[in-house]
Amino acid sequence: MHMRLLQFIQRHRVPLILLAAAPLTFLLPRYGIINPYLELVLKYIGINIILTVSLNLINGYMGEFSVGHAGFMAIGAYAGALLTVRLFPAGLGPVLFPVALLGGGVAAGIAGLAIAFPSFRTRGDYLAIVTLAFNMIVKSGLENIPAVGGPQGLMGINKLTTLPWVYLWVIIAIVLARNVVYSRHGRGVLALREDETAAELVGVNSRRVKVLIFVFSAFLAGIAGALFAHELQFINPRSFTILKSTDMLVMVYLGGVASLGGSILGATVFTAVLEALRPLLQWLHISAEWRLAVAPLFLVLLMLLRPRGIMGHREFGFLLPAEYRRQRVASRGPGHPGPAGGPSGTSGPTRDDDTEAVA
Amino acid sequence: MSFFLQQLLNAMQVGSVYALIALGYTMVYGILTMINFAHGDIFMVSTYLAFAASGLLLAHLGGASPLVIFVCTIVVAVLGTSLLAVLIERAAYKPLRNAPRMSAVITALGIGLLLENSFVAIKGIGPTPRMLPPLIPAGEVHVGGITISSLQLVIIGLALLTMLALDLTVRKTMLGIAMRAISWDHTIVPLMGVPKDRIISLTFALGAAVAAVGGTLYGMAYTIDPYMGIRIGWWAFISAVVGGIGNIRGAMLGGFILGFVEIFTPVVLKSSSYRDMIAFSLLLVLLIFRPTGILGRTVSQKV
């Protein structure tokens, strides 16, 4: 009995740890063990993890290029905020918050559908143009709708984003993304990245896969947007420019393409570094404006020095489904026990190039 | 009618600046099949170079005629901007020549934002809009019912002249032949003794030089600020895509089309805030029906 309990704990240690941490997300801020600033940073990290996972699905796993992901986030933020501000009765805001989040996600998902269609015909550079244009159109559109505040933005959003909600959605996002990536369709996604024509020939329905990934990715970005709106309590179109999209790109390429663990790492490191920069710049008597120049600089250096990120195409063991873990251990041969979740080994097929050769 | 012609003249003025910048996008794409997203911000730097140069020259050569100062300003802006473009190419794009293609595009995006945000952060530049001192003597020409200012005449005239010169360079000179040869085949042409890296650097320099002419002209007609690279750069980029990216005459055509959109949107819709939306929607619609632009050639995908 005792052995079986130990075995159970051993096998399910990650979910158990996550479950055990859940009450902490209530208790730590509640009793002032972490100060509000740290709580805020943790929330931003969570929101950024969701965004990074979302973008990594398209840019990392599928090998298509979205450089206008802030557009999806904006749609989710505005849709979610409009639901709680305009539609829901004032008192029921906190109760209906999950509905608002889902609303934001669904609205962004519909936009994702709209972007999936051009992706059937255009690849590489041109799809980058399409997504960029999408980002610009969303921003410009929001600026021209007086009902959502126009260029001034939407104010009076309730502060409903709490640490437990962010925590829950980070887990949901990662679990869903993992299940999509390692599903049958997910294998199709990887096949598409390697060679679209060959994937079609072995029976991958490229259109269906692309729609699935775009809609799902946009959905996650929308959820993150809605969380962001209810944290900041104020959104305007300028929050969702190309600069925001670039931040997401940095987090994806810092953490590593085609890696969920990398997404978590990238979002955490990037957010933490950017926060640490505030006091650092002040201490060095450098104008705070320079903070904005850091993310692009990061991106350029990353591309030059480590284009696939900290753990590109690799995965933490605990993020792999059981059968992949077993495969990995088996492939190491006898006498080599699998690592207990260290960042080693590869997940699925890997290759050095992320895109097709010049057509 | 004269109102329409007057607006058409304004559209020509804006359009010629867009066309000049679009040429830089199109040449780099033509030779490297890479979208140099930093080009709009290189254009922005050129306007600041012109601003600094004209200010310094006026202070030190106050006696000289404005026209001489104007010419010197353009020369300084052109040389400085070309140098910057070559430096960026060598430092950031060349190491990525054999990397996945999107890496270079993402790097370019990063360089652009880096230039923009650095210029905002640099003391003494900041986000304040500025204006170049007037270097073109004021004057007007009346033709039919429309009035052409001397500034408009200089902008349109010089832009057309630059485009003509560039078109001749690409078609007639050795440099142009080498550029076209490399864009035709990356591997064989260098074997025939064409210095590939030097030609690529020169292409970047040439594109930046043309943008700097546009930047100086733009700075004399409108205000400049560090974020102008976003809007003007994007519009020029759309021009290049609309005309057919990789095609030099297409870029010129696209520039004038976008100038037309810019001037006539507020006239028709009574509000200028829809300009960006219309420009980008135009881009999307065009990409659906003619993915390679109006004058672009279709490229078949190798399997």
XYZ file of C-alpha atoms in Angstrom:
662
model
C 0.000 0.000 0.000
C 2.731 2.346 1.046
C 4.734 1.455 -2.055
C 1.779 2.092 -4.315
C 1.205 5.503 -2.804
C 4.839 6.379 -3.364
C 4.601 5.135 -6.917
C 1.482 7.191 -7.463
C 3.221 10.293 -6.137
C 6.283 9.567 -8.229
C 4.288 9.153 -11.383
C 2.045 12.146 -10.919
C 4.450 14.462 -9.163
C 4.049 17.371 -11.572
C 0.255 17.598 -11.364
C 0.505 17.075 -7.622
C 3.014 19.899 -7.229
C 0.843 22.154 -9.361
C -2.203 21.236 -7.287
C -0.329 21.887 -4.069
C 0.798 25.265 -5.373
C -2.733 26.313 -6.265
C -3.800 27.355 -2.741
C -0.590 29.324 -2.437
C -1.683 31.618 -5.238
C -4.615 32.593 -3.000
C -2.785 32.676 0.277
C 0.479 34.405 -0.566
C -1.025 37.692 -1.754
C -3.905 37.430 0.729
C -1.670 37.457 3.787
C 0.874 39.846 2.372
C 3.646 37.281 2.077
C 4.430 38.566 -1.403
C 3.985 42.276 -1.916
C 1.584 43.665 -4.523
C 4.448 44.516 -6.868
C 5.739 40.944 -6.898
C 2.190 39.721 -7.367
C 1.831 42.021 -10.348
C 5.064 40.758 -11.878
C 3.916 37.171 -11.354
C 0.654 37.953 -13.102
C 2.513 39.508 -16.024
C 4.760 36.480 -16.230
C 1.681 34.254 -16.349
C 0.001 36.332 -19.036
C 3.218 36.366 -21.039
C 3.564 32.595 -20.752
C 0.121 32.187 -22.271
C 1.027 34.591 -25.078
C 4.340 32.885 -25.735
C 2.814 29.422 -25.833
C 0.211 30.794 -28.205
C 2.723 32.362 -30.583
C 5.052 29.377 -30.386
C 2.307 27.155 -31.774
C 2.352 29.129 -35.014
C 5.954 30.295 -35.258
C 7.685 27.362 -33.598
C 5.623 24.271 -34.161
C 3.932 25.082 -37.439
C 6.797 27.098 -38.941
C 4.440 29.772 -40.231
C 5.183 33.321 -39.194
C 2.848 35.514 -37.285
C 4.432 38.848 -36.512
C 1.165 40.553 -35.607
C 0.067 38.535 -32.637
C -0.750 41.644 -30.608
C -3.776 41.961 -32.889
C -5.307 38.781 -31.446
C -4.453 39.930 -27.952
C -6.131 43.281 -28.609
C -9.318 41.618 -29.805
C -9.410 39.402 -26.729
C -8.727 42.336 -24.432
C -11.423 44.528 -25.927
C -14.009 41.743 -26.216
C -13.436 40.590 -22.647
C -13.454 44.115 -21.272
C -16.587 45.060 -23.182
C -18.380 42.047 -21.732
C -17.644 42.980 -18.127
C -17.980 46.741 -18.597
C -20.980 47.022 -20.895
C -22.888 43.759 -20.860
C -22.666 42.109 -17.482
C -24.569 43.555 -14.513
C -22.148 45.393 -12.231
C -22.517 43.091 -9.249
C -21.971 39.904 -11.168
C -18.644 40.939 -12.658
C -16.427 38.670 -10.560
C -18.784 35.718 -10.998
C -19.000 36.078 -14.747
C -15.287 36.793 -15.177
C -14.559 33.332 -16.632
C -17.261 33.987 -19.213
C -15.617 37.278 -20.111
C -12.272 35.528 -20.508
C -13.801 32.874 -22.722
C -15.592 35.598 -24.658
C -12.278 37.313 -25.304
C -10.748 34.023 -26.360
C -13.603 33.169 -28.708
C -13.590 36.617 -30.300
C -9.864 36.337 -30.949
C -10.360 32.773 -32.207
C -12.780 34.035 -34.833
C -10.154 36.548 -35.919
C -7.694 33.670 -36.058
C -10.015 31.955 -38.495
C -9.854 35.044 -40.692
C -6.050 34.889 -40.728
C -5.972 31.136 -41.309
C -7.454 31.543 -44.787
C -4.718 33.717 -46.279
C -2.245 31.262 -44.768
C -3.472 28.601 -47.215
C -2.118 30.588 -50.111
C 0.751 32.581 -48.705
C 3.796 31.428 -46.857
C 6.899 32.935 -45.302
C 7.404 36.609 -46.059
C 3.953 37.189 -47.392
C 2.196 35.631 -44.443
C 4.338 37.833 -42.224
C 3.014 40.802 -44.199
C -0.554 39.578 -43.817
C -0.273 39.177 -40.051
C 1.444 42.528 -39.718
C -1.289 44.159 -41.736
C -3.830 42.403 -39.535
C -2.174 43.891 -36.457
C -2.240 47.361 -38.015
C -5.857 47.020 -39.130
C -6.970 45.928 -35.652
C -5.164 48.850 -34.024
C -6.396 51.331 -36.583
C -9.902 49.867 -36.405
C -10.072 50.170 -32.636
C -8.925 53.771 -32.899
C -11.851 54.486 -35.175
C -14.631 52.937 -33.108
C -15.941 55.584 -30.709
C -17.984 52.965 -28.823
C -14.803 51.415 -27.434
C -13.202 54.738 -26.636
C -11.375 55.337 -29.896
C -7.781 56.452 -29.479
C -8.415 57.308 -25.822
C -9.119 53.682 -25.030
C -11.500 51.830 -22.783
C -11.582 52.807 -19.128
C -13.345 51.647 -15.991
C -12.550 47.964 -16.336
C -12.812 46.157 -13.018
C -9.660 44.660 -11.599
C -10.752 41.043 -11.809
C -7.509 39.365 -12.815
C -6.183 37.639 -9.728
C -3.171 35.417 -9.321
C -5.252 32.199 -9.075
C -7.022 33.005 -12.337
C -3.740 33.626 -14.122
C -2.286 30.464 -12.611
C -5.274 28.412 -13.715
C -5.122 29.716 -17.268
C -1.395 29.217 -17.556
C -1.912 25.558 -16.682
C -4.894 25.213 -18.992
C -2.939 26.828 -21.823
C 0.085 24.594 -21.382
C -1.936 21.402 -20.996
C -4.116 22.211 -23.997
C -1.112 23.165 -26.098
C 0.709 20.002 -25.107
C -2.290 17.883 -25.973
C -2.649 19.601 -29.324
C 1.030 19.294 -30.160
C 1.224 15.627 -29.288
C -2.094 14.716 -30.830
C -2.470 13.245 -34.281
C -3.160 16.718 -35.673
C -0.159 18.013 -33.783
C 2.129 15.555 -35.525
C 0.607 16.872 -38.729
C 1.599 20.375 -37.649
C 5.230 19.321 -37.366
C 5.018 17.576 -40.709
C 3.731 20.813 -42.244
C 6.682 22.693 -40.840
C 9.137 20.290 -42.388
C 7.569 20.110 -45.814
C 4.060 21.104 -46.677
C 3.879 19.234 -49.959
C 5.276 16.032 -48.499
C 2.922 16.283 -45.534
C -0.034 16.612 -47.892
C 1.141 13.548 -49.753
C 1.152 11.399 -46.645
C -2.352 12.468 -45.812
C -2.065 15.529 -43.598
C -4.990 17.813 -44.255
C -2.956 21.000 -44.251
C -5.941 23.323 -44.342
C -7.639 21.709 -41.395
C -4.406 21.719 -39.396
C -3.706 25.356 -40.176
C -7.201 26.431 -39.210
C -6.966 24.438 -35.996
C -3.644 25.966 -34.996
C -4.491 29.522 -35.969
C -7.831 29.460 -34.173
C -6.396 27.788 -31.093
C -3.398 30.101 -30.958
C -5.591 33.161 -31.379
C -7.931 31.847 -28.682
C -5.070 31.631 -26.190
C -3.817 35.091 -27.150
C -7.367 36.384 -26.649
C -7.548 34.869 -23.169
C -4.226 36.500 -22.331
C -5.551 39.783 -23.694
C -8.674 39.596 -21.520
C -6.547 38.821 -18.457
C -4.292 41.747 -19.370
C -7.254 44.130 -19.701
C -8.705 43.179 -16.327
C -5.324 43.587 -14.718
C -4.499 46.990 -16.166
C -8.119 48.245 -15.895
C -7.420 50.428 -18.873
C -6.645 49.529 -22.451
C -6.054 51.620 -25.521
C -5.107 50.722 -29.070
C -1.523 51.854 -28.493
C -1.012 48.946 -26.076
C -1.273 46.527 -28.971
C 1.196 47.788 -31.539
C 3.985 45.992 -33.342
C 6.123 46.617 -30.271
C 3.886 44.267 -28.291
C 4.103 41.697 -31.054
C 7.868 42.065 -30.963
C 7.916 41.409 -27.238
C 6.140 38.126 -27.912
C 8.597 37.247 -30.652
C 11.483 37.918 -28.272
C 9.957 35.643 -25.646
C 9.424 32.847 -28.153
C 12.888 33.055 -29.682
C 14.554 33.557 -26.312
C 12.926 30.513 -24.768
C 13.150 28.377 -27.844
C 11.080 27.563 -30.870
C 8.862 24.491 -30.803
C 9.204 24.051 -27.071
C 6.593 24.565 -24.370
C 9.208 24.507 -21.661
C 11.089 27.100 -23.665
C 7.991 29.277 -23.798
C 7.677 29.178 -20.029
C 11.355 29.942 -19.624
C 11.431 32.664 -22.275
C 8.399 34.513 -20.915
C 9.693 34.307 -17.354
C 13.241 35.423 -18.107
C 12.178 38.222 -20.439
C 9.542 39.627 -18.098
C 11.850 39.412 -15.111
C 14.774 41.039 -16.952
C 12.593 43.875 -18.186
C 11.332 44.477 -14.652
C 14.829 44.321 -13.213
C 15.874 46.912 -15.756
C 13.693 49.596 -14.159
C 15.724 49.957 -10.972
C 18.943 49.185 -12.815
C 18.512 52.036 -15.306
C 17.530 54.367 -12.479
C 20.592 53.352 -10.506
C 22.818 53.971 -13.524
C 21.091 57.321 -14.135
C 20.053 56.256 -17.602
C 16.798 57.560 -19.006
C 13.912 55.110 -18.551
C 13.161 55.516 -22.253
C 15.997 53.139 -23.010
C 13.965 50.287 -21.581
C 11.967 50.229 -24.795
C 15.136 49.760 -26.811
C 16.101 46.663 -24.859
C 13.560 44.222 -26.275
C 14.492 44.875 -29.912
C 18.184 44.706 -29.029
C 17.572 41.375 -27.321
C 15.798 40.125 -30.408
C 18.643 41.066 -32.732
C 21.303 39.553 -30.489
C 19.256 36.380 -30.095
C 18.883 35.969 -33.820
C 22.622 36.427 -34.279
C 23.873 34.356 -31.373
C 21.292 31.742 -30.618
C 18.551 31.752 -33.237
C 16.719 28.749 -31.841
C 16.546 29.978 -28.286
C 17.547 28.504 -24.965
C 15.843 25.185 -25.613
C 14.696 25.209 -29.192
C 13.138 21.919 -30.304
C 13.753 20.434 -26.869
C 11.346 19.806 -24.056
C 11.323 19.310 -20.321
C 10.581 15.676 -19.583
C 7.556 16.441 -17.461
C 5.895 18.240 -20.350
C 6.081 15.180 -22.562
C 3.206 12.731 -22.625
C 3.973 9.372 -21.035
C 4.496 7.442 -24.255
C 7.071 9.953 -25.486
C 8.939 9.741 -22.223
C 9.052 5.977 -22.517
C 10.254 6.198 -26.110
C 13.004 8.532 -25.083
C 14.205 6.269 -22.311
C 14.057 3.292 -24.649
C 16.098 5.080 -27.275
C 18.861 5.668 -24.773
C 19.381 1.954 -24.464
C 19.576 -0.224 -21.371
C 21.389 0.947 -18.315
C 20.475 4.584 -18.862
C 17.555 5.613 -16.738
C 15.730 8.571 -18.182
C 16.457 11.887 -16.568
C 13.932 12.957 -13.996
C 12.682 15.861 -16.027
C 15.892 17.625 -16.862
C 16.143 19.765 -19.969
C 17.692 17.157 -22.157
C 16.711 14.891 -24.970
C 14.663 15.858 -27.930
C 10.994 15.837 -28.592
C 9.921 14.415 -31.847
C 11.810 15.104 -35.029
C 14.187 18.027 -35.079
C 15.982 19.825 -37.801
C 18.333 22.712 -37.986
C 16.441 24.928 -40.351
C 13.119 26.388 -39.435
C 11.970 27.347 -42.864
C 11.973 26.086 -46.344
C 14.869 26.824 -48.624
C 14.583 29.765 -50.954
C 11.925 28.918 -53.477
C -11.717 70.073 -61.572
C -8.972 72.360 -60.396
C -9.611 71.072 -56.875
C -9.050 67.555 -58.128
C -5.869 68.537 -59.946
C -4.601 70.384 -56.890
C -5.164 67.254 -54.796
C -3.537 65.158 -57.469
C -0.479 67.381 -57.193
C -0.430 66.832 -53.426
C -0.751 63.113 -54.036
C 2.229 63.314 -56.382
C 4.217 65.097 -53.691
C 3.535 62.464 -51.015
C 3.645 59.648 -53.512
C 7.086 60.546 -54.774
C 8.461 60.330 -51.232
C 6.788 56.933 -50.758
C 8.169 55.796 -54.079
C 11.701 56.810 -53.102
C 11.520 54.753 -49.917
C 9.732 51.877 -51.608
C 12.703 51.560 -53.952
C 14.913 50.579 -51.030
C 12.533 47.814 -49.977
C 12.207 46.548 -53.473
C 15.932 46.492 -54.319
C 16.851 44.586 -51.175
C 14.020 42.155 -51.758
C 15.051 41.785 -55.365
C 18.593 40.816 -54.507
C 18.205 38.947 -51.212
C 14.474 38.048 -51.128
C 14.479 39.616 -47.699
C 12.067 42.235 -46.392
C 14.209 44.886 -44.757
C 11.698 46.031 -42.152
C 14.284 48.477 -40.781
C 14.223 50.546 -43.960
C 11.477 52.892 -42.717
C 13.579 53.706 -39.699
C 16.688 54.189 -41.813
C 14.617 56.758 -43.651
C 13.760 58.317 -40.290
C 17.460 58.546 -39.417
C 18.098 60.238 -42.751
C 15.617 63.008 -41.919
C 17.451 63.606 -38.633
C 20.778 63.671 -40.439
C 19.344 66.257 -42.797
C 17.984 68.185 -39.828
C 21.347 68.196 -38.076
C 23.285 68.943 -41.253
C 21.094 71.824 -42.336
C 21.223 73.323 -38.849
C 25.009 73.080 -38.641
C 25.544 74.316 -42.177
C 23.272 77.307 -41.636
C 25.134 78.168 -38.465
C 28.593 77.943 -40.015
C 27.945 78.980 -43.611
C 25.283 81.551 -42.904
C 26.432 83.636 -45.853
C 26.077 80.916 -48.456
C 22.937 80.754 -50.534
C 20.239 78.412 -49.210
C 20.463 76.386 -52.375
C 24.105 75.485 -51.717
C 23.184 74.509 -48.174
C 20.318 72.441 -49.548
C 22.647 70.528 -51.841
C 25.179 70.004 -49.039
C 22.419 68.802 -46.719
C 21.291 66.205 -49.225
C 24.867 65.043 -49.750
C 25.461 64.667 -45.994
C 22.163 62.846 -45.498
C 22.815 60.524 -48.433
C 26.356 59.632 -47.358
C 25.484 59.206 -43.680
C 22.417 57.101 -44.337
C 24.212 54.878 -46.828
C 26.969 54.300 -44.323
C 24.417 53.379 -41.655
C 22.655 50.956 -43.989
C 25.928 49.249 -44.891
C 26.898 48.988 -41.229
C 23.534 47.414 -40.368
C 23.827 45.024 -43.274
C 27.327 43.928 -42.292
C 26.595 43.626 -38.585
C 23.105 42.191 -38.533
C 22.084 40.719 -41.874
C 25.262 39.288 -43.333
C 25.826 36.770 -40.512
C 22.301 35.503 -41.162
C 22.694 35.038 -44.887
C 22.599 31.244 -44.531
C 20.174 31.143 -41.607
C 16.457 30.466 -42.057
C 15.015 33.335 -44.040
C 12.663 34.490 -41.338
C 15.581 35.108 -38.939
C 16.768 37.991 -41.087
C 13.269 39.417 -41.309
C 12.811 39.269 -37.555
C 16.250 40.811 -37.067
C 15.289 43.648 -39.379
C 12.123 44.221 -37.371
C 14.266 44.391 -34.238
C 16.785 46.798 -35.800
C 13.967 49.088 -36.858
C 12.468 49.224 -33.381
C 15.926 49.635 -31.894
C 16.613 52.703 -34.054
C 13.200 54.149 -33.267
C 13.306 53.681 -29.525
C 16.952 54.703 -29.269
C 16.184 57.952 -31.044
C 13.352 58.616 -28.599
C 15.669 57.854 -25.693
C 18.698 59.838 -26.877
C 18.902 63.148 -25.063
C 18.422 66.087 -27.382
C 16.276 64.197 -29.887
C 13.345 62.823 -27.938
C 9.822 62.393 -29.225
C 9.284 66.108 -30.039
C 8.360 66.769 -33.654
C 10.763 69.098 -35.473
C 11.022 70.901 -38.780
C 13.900 71.448 -41.129
C 14.754 75.100 -41.771
C 13.372 76.356 -45.102
C 16.099 75.941 -47.698
C 14.020 76.356 -50.829
C 13.127 79.971 -51.588
C 9.369 80.366 -51.358
C 7.562 80.930 -54.609
C 4.534 79.834 -56.566
C 3.764 78.908 -60.108
C 0.216 79.106 -61.436
C -0.684 76.659 -64.137
C -4.274 76.591 -65.245
C -6.324 76.667 -62.057
C -3.726 75.114 -59.785
C -0.942 76.544 -57.696
C 2.417 74.805 -57.492
C 4.766 75.919 -54.738
C 8.486 75.919 -55.399
C 8.881 73.301 -52.658
C 6.444 70.981 -54.416
C 8.263 71.549 -57.667
C 11.597 70.665 -56.078
C 10.203 67.596 -54.288
C 8.479 66.110 -57.310
C 11.236 67.106 -59.713
C 14.108 65.835 -57.628
C 12.266 62.629 -56.776
C 11.578 61.910 -60.429
C 15.182 62.700 -61.277
C 16.437 60.332 -58.576
C 14.138 57.581 -59.769
C 15.277 58.077 -63.319
C 18.912 57.932 -62.225
C 18.288 54.764 -60.245
C 16.425 53.128 -63.087
C 19.344 53.934 -65.412
C 21.849 52.678 -62.844
C 20.092 49.367 -62.543
C 19.610 48.945 -66.274
C 22.805 50.358 -67.757
C 25.743 50.338 -65.335
C 28.011 47.468 -64.356
C 26.732 47.715 -60.790
C 23.162 47.357 -61.996
C 24.039 44.402 -64.183
C 25.816 42.727 -61.264
C 22.817 43.358 -58.999
C 20.428 41.824 -61.448
C 22.753 38.908 -62.068
C 22.997 38.123 -58.362
C 19.264 38.357 -57.911
C 18.986 35.906 -60.803
C 21.350 33.329 -59.343
C 23.118 33.478 -55.990
C 25.505 30.608 -56.472
C 26.766 30.739 -60.037
C 27.215 34.468 -60.498
C 29.842 34.876 -57.731
C 31.840 32.136 -59.435
C 32.118 34.367 -62.478
C 34.002 36.953 -60.467
C 31.138 39.129 -59.280
C 31.937 40.275 -55.723
C 28.649 39.212 -54.200
C 29.063 40.690 -50.733
C 30.201 44.031 -52.070
C 27.296 44.183 -54.501
C 24.833 43.379 -51.735
C 26.320 46.097 -49.520
C 26.144 48.546 -52.411
C 22.507 47.617 -52.955
C 21.744 48.477 -49.351
C 23.727 51.714 -49.712
C 21.917 52.652 -52.902
C 18.511 51.956 -51.361
C 19.401 54.017 -48.309
C 20.764 56.843 -50.451
C 17.520 57.063 -52.386
C 15.572 56.991 -49.120
C 17.783 59.795 -47.792
C 16.896 61.989 -50.759
C 13.274 61.260 -49.887
C 13.985 61.945 -46.225
C 15.481 65.363 -46.872
C 12.610 66.315 -49.163
C 10.059 65.017 -46.671
C 11.696 66.919 -43.802
C 11.319 70.186 -45.662
C 7.632 69.706 -46.266
C 6.442 68.056 -43.043
C 7.478 67.689 -39.415
C 9.821 64.886 -38.406
C 9.855 62.707 -35.279
C 11.430 59.368 -34.314
C 8.199 57.447 -34.882
C 7.712 58.667 -38.444
C 9.634 55.635 -39.669
C 6.733 53.418 -38.669
C 4.040 55.149 -40.616
C 5.979 56.396 -43.618
C 8.005 53.192 -43.707
C 4.905 51.035 -43.697
C 3.247 53.082 -46.373
C 6.330 52.840 -48.519
C 6.493 49.132 -47.853
C 2.881 48.732 -48.936
C 3.771 50.722 -52.040
C 6.520 48.262 -52.822
C 4.237 45.264 -52.341
C 1.365 46.841 -54.264
C 3.652 47.620 -57.171
C 5.217 44.179 -57.027
C 8.073 43.784 -54.611
C 11.358 43.209 -56.376
C 10.300 45.373 -59.297
C 11.764 48.895 -59.416
C 9.174 50.472 -61.653
C 6.489 48.723 -59.643
C 7.748 50.476 -56.514
C 7.425 53.855 -58.213
C 3.927 53.040 -59.422
C 2.963 51.749 -55.960
C 4.316 54.891 -54.324
C 2.086 57.105 -56.419
C -0.930 54.832 -55.823
C -0.400 55.070 -52.077
C 0.076 58.836 -52.315
C -3.273 58.931 -54.072
C -4.878 56.850 -51.295
C -3.388 59.096 -48.640
C -4.642 62.336 -50.166
C -8.025 61.191 -51.384
C -9.140 59.165 -48.345
C -9.785 62.276 -46.246
C -11.411 63.991 -49.227
C -13.885 61.159 -49.747
C -14.432 60.020 -46.145
C -14.128 63.475 -44.526
C -11.789 61.964 -41.951
C -8.145 61.070 -42.139
C -8.221 58.489 -39.353
C -9.206 55.712 -41.748
C -6.103 56.154 -43.882
C -4.097 53.332 -42.327
C -7.033 50.973 -42.389
C -7.658 51.630 -46.058
C -3.985 51.278 -46.954
C -3.603 47.964 -45.156
C -6.912 46.638 -46.432
C -5.780 47.539 -49.936
C -2.650 45.536 -49.266
C -4.583 42.495 -48.042
C -7.071 42.541 -50.905
C -4.253 42.876 -53.394
C -2.330 40.015 -51.836
C -5.365 37.796 -52.215
C -5.887 38.547 -55.904
C -2.379 39.363 -57.076
C 0.026 37.932 -54.519
C 3.042 39.351 -56.355
C 1.729 42.864 -56.858
C 0.704 44.760 -59.943
C 3.976 44.495 -61.859
C 5.431 41.530 -59.990
C 6.263 38.321 -61.768
C 4.879 35.093 -60.423
C 7.362 32.754 -58.844
C 6.632 29.073 -58.915
C 7.430 27.069 -55.813
C 10.036 24.408 -56.219
C 9.160 21.066 -54.688
